[in-house]
PDB file of C-alpha atoms in Angstrom:
ATOM      1  CA  MET Z 217      11.583  21.490  40.289  1.00 67.00           C
ATOM      2  CA  PRO Z 218      15.078  21.717  41.790  1.00 71.00           C
ATOM      3  CA  ALA Z 219      16.967  24.675  40.365  1.00 71.00           C
ATOM      4  CA  HIS Z 220      20.047  22.579  39.606  1.00 73.00           C
ATOM      5  CA  GLU Z 221      18.019  20.524  37.113  1.00 76.00           C
ATOM      6  CA  LEU Z 222      17.665  23.632  34.921  1.00 82.00           C
ATOM      7  CA  ARG Z 223      21.389  23.964  34.366  1.00 88.00           C
ATOM      8  CA  PRO Z 224      22.581  24.249  30.737  1.00 92.00           C
ATOM      9  CA  ALA Z 225      22.267  21.087  28.679  1.00 93.00           C
ATOM     10  CA  ALA Z 226      26.019  21.143  28.074  1.00 94.00           C
ATOM     11  CA  ALA Z 227      26.555  20.610  31.820  1.00 93.00           C
ATOM     12  CA  VAL Z 228      24.326  17.523  31.988  1.00 94.00           C
ATOM     13  CA  ASP Z 229      26.070  14.167  31.742  1.00 95.00           C
ATOM     14  CA  ALA Z 230      24.173  11.183  30.407  1.00 96.00           C
ATOM     15  CA  PRO Z 231      23.285   8.632  33.082  1.00 96.00           C
ATOM     16  CA  PRO Z 232      24.880   5.243  32.396  1.00 95.00           C
ATOM     17  CA  GLY Z 233      23.025   2.854  30.123  1.00 95.00           C
ATOM     18  CA  VAL Z 234      20.527   5.187  28.457  1.00 97.00           C
ATOM     19  CA  VAL Z 235      19.413   2.773  25.750  1.00 97.00           C
ATOM     20  CA  ARG Z 236      16.135   2.475  23.858  1.00 97.00           C
ATOM     21  CA  LEU Z 237      16.132  -0.184  21.157  1.00 97.00           C
ATOM     22  CA  PRO Z 238      13.505  -2.517  19.748  1.00 94.00           C
ATOM     23  CA  ALA Z 239      13.577  -6.235  20.435  1.00 90.00           C
ATOM     24  CA  LEU Z 240      16.056  -8.029  18.207  1.00 87.00           C
ATOM     25  CA  HIS Z 241      15.117 -10.669  15.644  1.00 80.00           C
ATOM     26  CA  ALA Z 242      16.553 -13.981  16.778  1.00 76.00           C
ATOM     27  CA  SER Z 243      16.590 -15.125  13.148  1.00 79.00           C
ATOM     28  CA  PHE Z 244      18.848 -12.336  11.858  1.00 88.00           C
ATOM     29  CA  VAL Z 245      21.148 -13.666   9.123  1.00 90.00           C
ATOM     30  CA  GLY Z 246      23.729 -12.295   6.694  1.00 90.00           C
ATOM     31  CA  ARG Z 247      24.325  -8.576   6.035  1.00 90.00           C
ATOM     32  CA  ALA Z 248      28.082  -8.839   6.639  1.00 91.00           C
ATOM     33  CA  ARG Z 249      28.862  -6.194   3.994  1.00 88.00           C
ATOM     34  CA  GLU Z 250      26.424  -3.635   5.392  1.00 88.00           C
ATOM     35  CA  LEU Z 251      27.481  -4.249   8.991  1.00 90.00           C
ATOM     36  CA  ALA Z 252      31.111  -3.750   7.980  1.00 90.00           C
ATOM     37  CA  LEU Z 253      30.254  -0.491   6.216  1.00 85.00           C
ATOM     38  CA  LEU Z 254      28.546   0.802   9.336  1.00 86.00           C
ATOM     39  CA  ASP Z 255      31.450  -0.286  11.527  1.00 85.00           C
ATOM     40  CA  ASP Z 256      33.932   1.493   9.278  1.00 80.00           C
ATOM     41  CA  ALA Z 257      31.928   4.698   8.976  1.00 71.00           C
ATOM     42  CA  LEU Z 258      30.413   5.070  12.419  1.00 62.00           C
ATOM     43  CA  THR Z 259      33.489   4.320  14.493  1.00 59.00           C
ATOM     44  CA  GLY Z 260      35.905   6.734  16.084  1.00 51.00           C
ATOM     45  CA  SER Z 261      35.498  10.362  17.030  1.00 45.00           C
ATOM     46  CA  GLY Z 262      35.097  13.680  15.306  1.00 44.00           C
ATOM     47  CA  ALA Z 263      32.265  15.358  13.462  1.00 49.00           C
ATOM     48  CA  ALA Z 264      28.893  13.698  13.125  1.00 55.00           C
ATOM     49  CA  VAL Z 265      28.631  10.775  10.749  1.00 67.00           C
ATOM     50  CA  VAL Z 266      25.220  10.306   9.174  1.00 75.00           C
ATOM     51  CA  HIS Z 267      24.324   7.224   7.160  1.00 76.00           C
ATOM     52  CA  ALA Z 268      20.997   6.471   5.527  1.00 80.00           C
ATOM     53  CA  VAL Z 269      20.136   2.788   4.999  1.00 85.00           C
ATOM     54  CA  HIS Z 270      17.546   2.639   2.244  1.00 81.00           C
ATOM     55  CA  GLY Z 271      15.769  -0.129   0.367  1.00 77.00           C
ATOM     56  CA  LEU Z 272      12.458  -1.828  -0.369  1.00 72.00           C
ATOM     57  CA  GLY Z 273       9.781  -2.160   2.266  1.00 77.00           C
ATOM     58  CA  GLY Z 274      10.299  -5.466   4.049  1.00 80.00           C
ATOM     59  CA  VAL Z 275      13.969  -5.773   3.104  1.00 84.00           C
ATOM     60  CA  GLY Z 276      15.107  -5.538   6.735  1.00 88.00           C
ATOM     61  CA  LYS Z 277      16.386  -1.989   7.210  1.00 91.00           C
ATOM     62  CA  SER Z 278      15.141  -1.653  10.767  1.00 91.00           C
ATOM     63  CA  THR Z 279      16.309  -5.150  11.656  1.00 92.00           C
ATOM     64  CA  LEU Z 280      19.804  -4.341  10.407  1.00 92.00           C
ATOM     65  CA  ALA Z 281      19.891  -1.028  12.276  1.00 93.00           C
ATOM     66  CA  ALA Z 282      18.734  -2.593  15.546  1.00 95.00           C
ATOM     67  CA  HIS Z 283      21.193  -5.477  15.263  1.00 94.00           C
ATOM     68  CA  TRP Z 284      24.109  -3.126  14.623  1.00 94.00           C
ATOM     69  CA  ALA Z 285      23.110  -0.603  17.293  1.00 94.00           C
ATOM     70  CA  CYS Z 286      22.791  -3.312  19.929  1.00 95.00           C
ATOM     71  CA  ALA Z 287      26.437  -4.199  19.375  1.00 93.00           C
ATOM     72  CA  ARG Z 288      27.334  -0.590  20.264  1.00 92.00           C
ATOM     73  CA  ARG Z 289      26.012  -0.779  23.839  1.00 93.00           C
ATOM     74  CA  GLU Z 290      29.510  -0.808  25.322  1.00 92.00           C
ATOM     75  CA  VAL Z 291      30.693   2.036  23.097  1.00 90.00           C
ATOM     76  CA  ASP Z 292      27.972   4.684  22.835  1.00 93.00           C
ATOM     77  CA  ASN Z 293      25.708   6.337  25.398  1.00 96.00           C
ATOM     78  CA  PRO Z 294      22.937   7.185  24.948  1.00 97.00           C
ATOM     79  CA  ILE Z 295      21.747   4.882  22.173  1.00 97.00           C
ATOM     80  CA  TRP Z 296      18.289   6.119  21.258  1.00 98.00           C
ATOM     81  CA  TRP Z 297      15.818   4.777  18.722  1.00 98.00           C
ATOM     82  CA  ILE Z 298      13.202   7.136  17.298  1.00 98.00           C
ATOM     83  CA  THR Z 299      10.460   6.254  14.866  1.00 95.00           C
ATOM     84  CA  ALA Z 300      10.799   9.283  12.602  1.00 95.00           C
ATOM     85  CA  ASP Z 301       8.130   8.749   9.962  1.00 94.00           C
ATOM     86  CA  SER Z 302       6.797  12.279  10.593  1.00 95.00           C
ATOM     87  CA  SER Z 303       8.010  15.506  12.148  1.00 94.00           C
ATOM     88  CA  GLY Z 304       5.622  14.928  15.055  1.00 96.00           C
ATOM     89  CA  ALA Z 305       6.987  11.450  15.728  1.00 97.00           C
ATOM     90  CA  LEU Z 306      10.535  12.800  15.632  1.00 97.00           C
ATOM     91  CA  ALA Z 307       9.629  15.537  18.123  1.00 97.00           C
ATOM     92  CA  ALA Z 308       8.079  12.980  20.486  1.00 97.00           C
ATOM     93  CA  GLY Z 309      11.171  10.781  20.289  1.00 98.00           C
ATOM     94  CA  LEU Z 310      13.492  13.670  21.066  1.00 98.00           C
ATOM     95  CA  ALA Z 311      11.305  14.722  23.989  1.00 98.00           C
ATOM     96  CA  ALA Z 312      11.490  11.185  25.373  1.00 98.00           C
ATOM     97  CA  LEU Z 313      15.278  11.297  25.073  1.00 98.00           C
ATOM     98  CA  ALA Z 314      15.440  14.543  27.071  1.00 97.00           C
ATOM     99  CA  ALA Z 315      13.265  12.991  29.777  1.00 97.00           C
ATOM    100  CA  ALA Z 316      15.527   9.914  29.912  1.00 97.00           C
ATOM    101  CA  LEU Z 317      18.605  12.112  30.285  1.00 97.00           C
ATOM    102  CA  GLN Z 318      16.977  14.191  33.035  1.00 95.00           C
ATOM    103  CA  PRO Z 319      13.905  12.475  34.529  1.00 94.00           C
ATOM    104  CA  ALA Z 320      13.184  15.530  36.692  1.00 92.00           C
ATOM    105  CA  LEU Z 321      12.279  17.449  33.520  1.00 93.00           C
ATOM    106  CA  ALA Z 322       9.840  14.830  32.228  1.00 93.00           C
ATOM    107  CA  ARG Z 323       6.758  16.968  32.972  1.00 92.00           C
ATOM    108  CA  LEU Z 324       7.891  19.860  30.801  1.00 93.00           C
ATOM    109  CA  PRO Z 325       5.930  20.482  27.567  1.00 96.00           C
ATOM    110  CA  GLN Z 326       7.037  18.423  24.592  1.00 97.00           C
ATOM    111  CA  ASP Z 327       8.378  21.423  22.676  1.00 96.00           C
ATOM    112  CA  GLN Z 328      10.676  22.344  25.560  1.00 95.00           C
ATOM    113  CA  LEU Z 329      11.878  18.783  25.957  1.00 96.00           C
ATOM    114  CA  LYS Z 330      12.525  18.486  22.218  1.00 96.00           C
ATOM    115  CA  GLU Z 331      14.649  21.629  22.262  1.00 96.00           C
ATOM    116  CA  ARG Z 332      16.436  20.389  25.376  1.00 96.00           C
ATOM    117  CA  ALA Z 333      17.367  17.176  23.568  1.00 97.00           C
ATOM    118  CA  ARG Z 334      18.644  19.091  20.548  1.00 96.00           C
ATOM    119  CA  GLN Z 335      20.814  21.263  22.820  1.00 95.00           C
ATOM    120  CA  TRP Z 336      22.180  18.197  24.579  1.00 97.00           C
ATOM    121  CA  LEU Z 337      23.050  16.401  21.344  1.00 96.00           C
ATOM    122  CA  ALA Z 338      24.732  19.549  20.011  1.00 94.00           C
ATOM    123  CA  THR Z 339      27.010  19.815  23.055  1.00 95.00           C
ATOM    124  CA  HIS Z 340      27.972  16.179  23.667  1.00 95.00           C
ATOM    125  CA  ASP Z 341      29.632  13.374  21.750  1.00 91.00           C
ATOM    126  CA  GLY Z 342      29.695   9.608  22.127  1.00 91.00           C
ATOM    127  CA  TRP Z 343      25.982   9.138  21.410  1.00 94.00           C
ATOM    128  CA  LEU Z 344      24.162   7.146  18.753  1.00 94.00           C
ATOM    129  CA  LEU Z 345      20.780   8.174  17.385  1.00 95.00           C
ATOM    130  CA  ILE Z 346      18.741   5.917  15.105  1.00 95.00           C
ATOM    131  CA  LEU Z 347      16.022   7.657  13.089  1.00 95.00           C
ATOM    132  CA  ASP Z 348      13.856   4.862  11.757  1.00 95.00           C
ATOM    133  CA  ASN Z 349      11.578   4.946   8.718  1.00 93.00           C
ATOM    134  CA  VAL Z 350      12.199   8.551   7.695  1.00 93.00           C
ATOM    135  CA  THR Z 351       9.766   9.380   4.918  1.00 91.00           C
ATOM    136  CA  ASP Z 352      10.885  12.941   4.174  1.00 90.00           C
ATOM    137  CA  PRO Z 353      14.540  14.016   4.517  1.00 89.00           C
ATOM    138  CA  GLU Z 354      13.390  17.546   5.300  1.00 90.00           C
ATOM    139  CA  ASP Z 355      11.859  16.335   8.570  1.00 92.00           C
ATOM    140  CA  VAL Z 356      15.305  15.539   9.965  1.00 92.00           C
ATOM    141  CA  GLN Z 357      17.259  18.450   8.460  1.00 89.00           C
ATOM    142  CA  PRO Z 358      16.902  20.795  11.472  1.00 90.00           C
ATOM    143  CA  LEU Z 359      18.238  18.093  13.792  1.00 91.00           C
ATOM    144  CA  LEU Z 360      21.117  17.136  11.491  1.00 88.00           C
ATOM    145  CA  ALA Z 361      22.148  20.774  11.217  1.00 86.00           C
ATOM    146  CA  HIS Z 362      22.822  21.047  14.963  1.00 83.00           C
ATOM    147  CA  ALA Z 363      23.604  17.517  16.193  1.00 84.00           C
ATOM    148  CA  ASP Z 364      27.117  17.451  14.796  1.00 79.00           C
ATOM    149  CA  LYS Z 365      29.114  15.613  17.462  1.00 84.00           C
ATOM    150  CA  GLY Z 366      27.674  12.105  17.548  1.00 88.00           C
ATOM    151  CA  ARG Z 367      26.513   9.323  15.254  1.00 89.00           C
ATOM    152  CA  ILE Z 368      23.197   9.199  13.405  1.00 91.00           C
ATOM    153  CA  LEU Z 369      21.836   6.202  11.518  1.00 91.00           C
ATOM    154  CA  ILE Z 370      18.761   6.733   9.345  1.00 91.00           C
ATOM    155  CA  THR Z 371      16.555   4.077   7.778  1.00 91.00           C
ATOM    156  CA  SER Z 372      14.277   5.013   4.911  1.00 90.00           C
ATOM    157  CA  ARG Z 373      12.622   3.703   1.781  1.00 87.00           C
ATOM    158  CA  ARG Z 374      13.788   6.894   0.093  1.00 85.00           C
ATOM    159  CA  ALA Z 375      16.875   6.368  -2.043  1.00 83.00           C
ATOM    160  CA  SER Z 376      17.153  10.065  -2.962  1.00 82.00           C
ATOM    161  CA  GLY Z 377      17.436  13.267  -0.972  1.00 81.00           C
ATOM    162  CA  TRP Z 378      20.475  12.298   1.106  1.00 79.00           C
ATOM    163  CA  HIS Z 379      23.291  13.610  -1.096  1.00 73.00           C
ATOM    164  CA  ASP Z 380      24.016  16.659   1.056  1.00 76.00           C
ATOM    165  CA  THR Z 381      23.281  15.212   4.497  1.00 77.00           C
ATOM    166  CA  ALA Z 382      24.039  11.493   4.668  1.00 81.00           C
ATOM    167  CA  GLU Z 383      26.030   8.725   3.025  1.00 81.00           C
ATOM    168  CA  PRO Z 384      23.513   6.269   1.566  1.00 84.00           C
ATOM    169  CA  ILE Z 385      23.831   2.516   2.018  1.00 85.00           C
ATOM    170  CA  HIS Z 386      21.566   0.490  -0.243  1.00 88.00           C
ATOM    171  CA  LEU Z 387      20.125  -2.617   1.390  1.00 89.00           C
ATOM    172  CA  ASP Z 388      19.113  -5.280  -1.103  1.00 90.00           C
ATOM    173  CA  THR Z 389      17.223  -8.523  -0.622  1.00 91.00           C
ATOM    174  CA  LEU Z 390      19.025 -11.488   0.918  1.00 92.00           C
ATOM    175  CA  ALA Z 391      21.407 -13.658  -1.038  1.00 93.00           C
ATOM    176  CA  PRO Z 392      19.811 -17.012  -1.947  1.00 95.00           C
ATOM    177  CA  ASP Z 393      21.836 -18.960   0.616  1.00 94.00           C
ATOM    178  CA  GLU Z 394      21.054 -16.400   3.341  1.00 94.00           C
ATOM    179  CA  ALA Z 395      17.347 -16.527   2.515  1.00 94.00           C
ATOM    180  CA  HIS Z 396      17.409 -20.326   2.684  1.00 94.00           C
ATOM    181  CA  THR Z 397      19.189 -20.155   6.058  1.00 92.00           C
ATOM    182  CA  LEU Z 398      16.574 -17.733   7.390  1.00 92.00           C
ATOM    183  CA  LEU Z 399      13.656 -19.921   6.322  1.00 93.00           C
ATOM    184  CA  THR Z 400      15.117 -23.168   7.597  1.00 91.00           C
ATOM    185  CA  ARG Z 401      16.198 -21.572  10.875  1.00 89.00           C
ATOM    186  CA  ILE Z 402      12.643 -20.439  11.612  1.00 89.00           C
ATOM    187  CA  LEU Z 403      11.090 -23.733  10.524  1.00 90.00           C
ATOM    188  CA  THR Z 404      13.447 -25.880  12.599  1.00 87.00           C
ATOM    189  CA  ARG Z 405      13.722 -23.652  15.654  1.00 79.00           C
ATOM    190  CA  ASP Z 406      11.696 -25.948  17.938  1.00 59.00           C
ATOM    191  CA  GLY Z 407      13.403 -29.082  16.650  1.00 58.00           C
ATOM    192  CA  THR Z 408      10.174 -30.804  15.596  1.00 62.00           C
ATOM    193  CA  ARG Z 409      10.499 -30.490  11.824  1.00 63.00           C
ATOM    194  CA  ALA Z 410      12.580 -33.132  10.095  1.00 64.00           C
ATOM    195  CA  ALA Z 411      14.945 -32.106   7.318  1.00 63.00           C
ATOM    196  CA  ALA Z 412      12.838 -34.096   4.852  1.00 57.00           C
ATOM    197  CA  ASN Z 413       9.958 -31.696   5.481  1.00 77.00           C
ATOM    198  CA  LEU Z 414      12.045 -28.780   4.167  1.00 88.00           C
ATOM    199  CA  HIS Z 415      11.731 -29.957   0.582  1.00 89.00           C
ATOM    200  CA  GLY Z 416      11.006 -26.949  -1.616  1.00 92.00           C
ATOM    201  CA  ALA Z 417      12.521 -24.386   0.760  1.00 94.00           C
ATOM    202  CA  ALA Z 418      14.995 -23.025  -1.781  1.00 95.00           C
ATOM    203  CA  GLU Z 419      12.313 -22.691  -4.461  1.00 95.00           C
ATOM    204  CA  LEU Z 420      10.005 -20.953  -1.982  1.00 94.00           C
ATOM    205  CA  CYS Z 421      12.674 -18.387  -1.100  1.00 95.00           C
ATOM    206  CA  ALA Z 422      13.134 -17.637  -4.780  1.00 94.00           C
ATOM    207  CA  GLU Z 423       9.374 -17.349  -5.329  1.00 91.00           C
ATOM    208  CA  VAL Z 424       9.066 -14.608  -2.685  1.00 90.00           C
ATOM    209  CA  GLY Z 425      12.060 -12.758  -4.098  1.00 89.00           C
ATOM    210  CA  TYR Z 426      14.441 -13.420  -1.163  1.00 92.00           C
ATOM    211  CA  LEU Z 427      12.612 -10.678   0.750  1.00 90.00           C
ATOM    212  CA  PRO Z 428      13.239 -11.133   4.511  1.00 91.00           C
ATOM    213  CA  LEU Z 429       9.795 -10.002   5.650  1.00 88.00           C
ATOM    214  CA  ALA Z 430       8.084 -12.267   3.125  1.00 90.00           C
ATOM    215  CA  ILE Z 431      10.185 -15.229   4.265  1.00 93.00           C
ATOM    216  CA  GLU Z 432       9.269 -14.556   7.897  1.00 90.00           C
ATOM    217  CA  GLN Z 433       5.574 -14.354   7.023  1.00 88.00           C
ATOM    218  CA  VAL Z 434       5.719 -17.558   5.001  1.00 91.00           C
ATOM    219  CA  ALA Z 435       7.622 -19.378   7.745  1.00 91.00           C
ATOM    220  CA  ALA Z 436       5.097 -18.274  10.376  1.00 87.00           C
ATOM    221  CA  TYR Z 437       2.259 -19.695   8.293  1.00 88.00           C
ATOM    222  CA  ILE Z 438       4.077 -22.973   7.677  1.00 90.00           C
ATOM    223  CA  VAL Z 439       4.902 -23.391  11.371  1.00 87.00           C
ATOM    224  CA  GLN Z 440       1.321 -22.717  12.450  1.00 86.00           C
ATOM    225  CA  THR Z 441      -0.348 -24.939   9.870  1.00 87.00           C
ATOM    226  CA  GLY Z 442       2.219 -27.744   9.752  1.00 87.00           C
ATOM    227  CA  ILE Z 443       2.416 -27.804   5.957  1.00 90.00           C
ATOM    228  CA  THR Z 444       5.635 -28.096   3.950  1.00 92.00           C
ATOM    229  CA  PRO Z 445       7.401 -25.447   1.864  1.00 94.00           C
ATOM    230  CA  ARG Z 446       6.372 -27.396  -1.223  1.00 94.00           C
ATOM    231  CA  ALA Z 447       2.724 -27.207  -0.158  1.00 92.00           C
ATOM    232  CA  TYR Z 448       3.040 -23.468   0.367  1.00 92.00           C
ATOM    233  CA  LEU Z 449       4.406 -23.128  -3.143  1.00 92.00           C
ATOM    234  CA  ARG Z 450       1.204 -24.734  -4.398  1.00 91.00           C
ATOM    235  CA  LEU Z 451      -0.824 -22.194  -2.413  1.00 88.00           C
ATOM    236  CA  LEU Z 452       1.128 -19.374  -4.015  1.00 86.00           C
ATOM    237  CA  ALA Z 453       0.467 -20.877  -7.445  1.00 85.00           C
ATOM    238  CA  ASP Z 454      -3.268 -20.872  -6.691  1.00 80.00           C
ATOM    239  CA  ASP Z 455      -3.250 -17.325  -5.312  1.00 61.00           C
ATOM    240  CA  PRO Z 456      -5.984 -15.176  -6.903  1.00 51.00           C
ATOM    241  CA  ALA Z 457      -4.511 -12.718  -9.402  1.00 47.00           C
ATOM    242  CA  HIS Z 458      -6.554  -9.788  -8.099  1.00 42.00           C
ATOM    243  CA  MET Z 459      -4.878 -10.036  -4.683  1.00 40.00           C
ATOM    244  CA  TYR Z 460      -1.473  -9.989  -6.341  1.00 43.00           C
ATOM    245  CA  ARG Z 461      -2.370  -6.811  -8.225  1.00 44.00           C
ATOM    246  CA  LYS Z 462      -3.547  -4.880  -5.187  1.00 41.00           C
ATOM    247  CA  ALA Z 463      -0.089  -3.373  -4.789  1.00 38.00           C
ATOM    248  CA  LYS Z 464       0.962  -0.767  -7.312  1.00 41.00           C
ATOM    249  CA  GLU Z 465       2.977  -1.793 -10.314  1.00 40.00           C
ATOM    250  CA  GLY Z 466       6.686  -1.397  -9.667  1.00 40.00           C
ATOM    251  CA  HIS Z 467       6.317  -2.010  -5.929  1.00 44.00           C
ATOM    252  CA  ASP Z 468       7.476  -5.617  -6.012  1.00 55.00           C
ATOM    253  CA  SER Z 469       7.867  -6.019  -2.263  1.00 56.00           C
ATOM    254  CA  GLU Z 470       4.308  -4.847  -1.619  1.00 60.00           C
ATOM    255  CA  ARG Z 471       3.030  -7.168  -4.349  1.00 62.00           C
ATOM    256  CA  THR Z 472       4.809 -10.109  -2.728  1.00 63.00           C
ATOM    257  CA  ILE Z 473       3.383  -9.341   0.707  1.00 64.00           C
ATOM    258  CA  ALA Z 474      -0.097  -8.971  -0.820  1.00 67.00           C
ATOM    259  CA  ARG Z 475       0.133 -12.495  -2.223  1.00 69.00           C
ATOM    260  CA  ILE Z 476       1.185 -13.932   1.131  1.00 69.00           C
ATOM    261  CA  TRP Z 477      -1.530 -12.133   3.079  1.00 61.00           C
ATOM    262  CA  ALA Z 478      -4.092 -13.325   0.529  1.00 65.00           C
ATOM    263  CA  ILE Z 479      -3.306 -16.932   1.415  1.00 67.00           C
ATOM    264  CA  THR Z 480      -3.739 -16.250   5.136  1.00 62.00           C
ATOM    265  CA  LEU Z 481      -7.001 -14.353   4.653  1.00 55.00           C
ATOM    266  CA  ASP Z 482      -8.361 -17.028   2.331  1.00 56.00           C
ATOM    267  CA  ARG Z 483      -7.667 -19.659   4.976  1.00 56.00           C
ATOM    268  CA  LEU Z 484      -9.646 -17.679   7.550  1.00 49.00           C
ATOM    269  CA  THR Z 485     -12.464 -16.953   5.103  1.00 49.00           C
ATOM    270  CA  ASP Z 486     -12.857 -20.629   4.226  1.00 48.00           C
ATOM    271  CA  THR Z 487     -13.523 -21.612   7.856  1.00 44.00           C
ATOM    272  CA  PRO Z 488     -17.167 -22.875   8.114  1.00 45.00           C
ATOM    273  CA  PRO Z 489     -19.507 -20.827  10.386  1.00 43.00           C
ATOM    274  CA  GLY Z 490     -19.619 -22.066  13.951  1.00 42.00           C
ATOM    275  CA  ARG Z 491     -16.214 -23.730  13.753  1.00 44.00           C
ATOM    276  CA  ALA Z 492     -13.141 -22.289  15.402  1.00 41.00           C
ATOM    277  CA  PRO Z 493     -10.819 -20.828  12.761  1.00 42.00           C
ATOM    278  CA  PRO Z 494      -7.504 -22.562  12.147  1.00 45.00           C
ATOM    279  CA  ALA Z 495      -4.498 -21.325  14.039  1.00 42.00           C
ATOM    280  CA  ARG Z 496      -3.558 -17.982  12.575  1.00 37.00           C
ATOM    281  CA  PRO Z 497       0.134 -17.566  11.860  1.00 37.00           C
ATOM    282  CA  GLY Z 498       2.003 -15.112  14.001  1.00 37.00           C
ATOM    283  CA  LEU Z 499       2.525 -12.672  11.183  1.00 35.00           C
ATOM    284  CA  VAL Z 500       4.878  -9.818  11.798  1.00 36.00           C
ATOM    285  CA  ARG Z 501       3.621  -6.506  10.472  1.00 36.00           C
ATOM    286  CA  PRO Z 502       5.861  -4.990   7.791  1.00 37.00           C
ATOM    287  CA  GLU Z 503       9.091  -3.510   9.123  1.00 40.00           C
ATOM    288  CA  ARG Z 504       8.058  -3.574  12.771  1.00 37.00           C
ATOM    289  CA  HIS Z 505       9.615  -5.220  15.751  1.00 38.00           C
ATOM    290  CA  PRO Z 506       7.556  -6.809  18.518  1.00 34.00           C
ATOM    291  CA  ALA Z 507       8.295  -4.093  21.083  1.00 36.00           C
ATOM    292  CA  ARG Z 508       6.095  -1.127  20.164  1.00 36.00           C
ATOM    293  CA  ALA Z 509       5.562   0.568  23.492  1.00 38.00           C
ATOM    294  CA  HIS Z 510       7.725   3.488  22.397  1.00 38.00           C
ATOM    295  CA  ARG Z 511       6.742   3.617  18.745  1.00 39.00           C
ATOM    296  CA  HIS Z 512       9.685   1.485  17.773  1.00 39.00           C
ATOM    297  CA  PRO Z 513      10.636   0.622  14.255  1.00 40.00           C
ATOM    298  CA  ARG Z 514       9.035  -0.041  11.075  1.00 41.00           C
ATOM    299  CA  GLN Z 515      11.438  -2.198   9.022  1.00 44.00           C
TER     300      GLN Z 515
END
């Protein structure tokens, strides 16, 4: 390894365009208030600004974070997305960042690369780090204590535990009109569905609680099967109660997703032996983007 590659992290400049982000959702809608809050808080210079976007599973935390971070490409460098649902995942993400900043060091052990990344973040500004799906605030405390010159955006289902480290931003479900826009945008994307076939769309959005992930799952099923929103409402009405109760009480988003998956599984189960199953909807797993090669987000 060339000796000059082992120079102090403070002396290493980031190569241009060091960006790792998940694929964006083409159907992103709404969230003007939250985007404005992030713009106001995570703009400018000075000490680190840490925000934690929290909310129900499936409410779109990762989607919001990715959409906002993508708009920062001309402002921040590096922009680095880390799935941080465990201390091990966080360490791997930091190691990957160090290797992206200095490819010649990529063969170093993970622990050394992780420490190298922490040193670099502590001695540079102008960077944006997204820590996605943090399950325990304590996992990120050591990093937050030293990375005090850039911008950090956290997504988490945890509403508590951020009072002394981050400014929380609560992300709620979509407004009714935004939910309706999301559903109709997905259903009419290819231009083959007439407006008359959208009858029941507003009621369907309300039935799934205006939850973005649920709307995407429902829309995928409708597109694949060619049924109408009104017909899907009838399927929800016929949904077996035991599938609805599989999620714990009080976890409304999980209960909603359980109902929707029950309909899909029932459709597959009802296929007669020897016959090809009906087209399975392209369901998106909860809080995840299509690009997963680098352990990208869970929404």
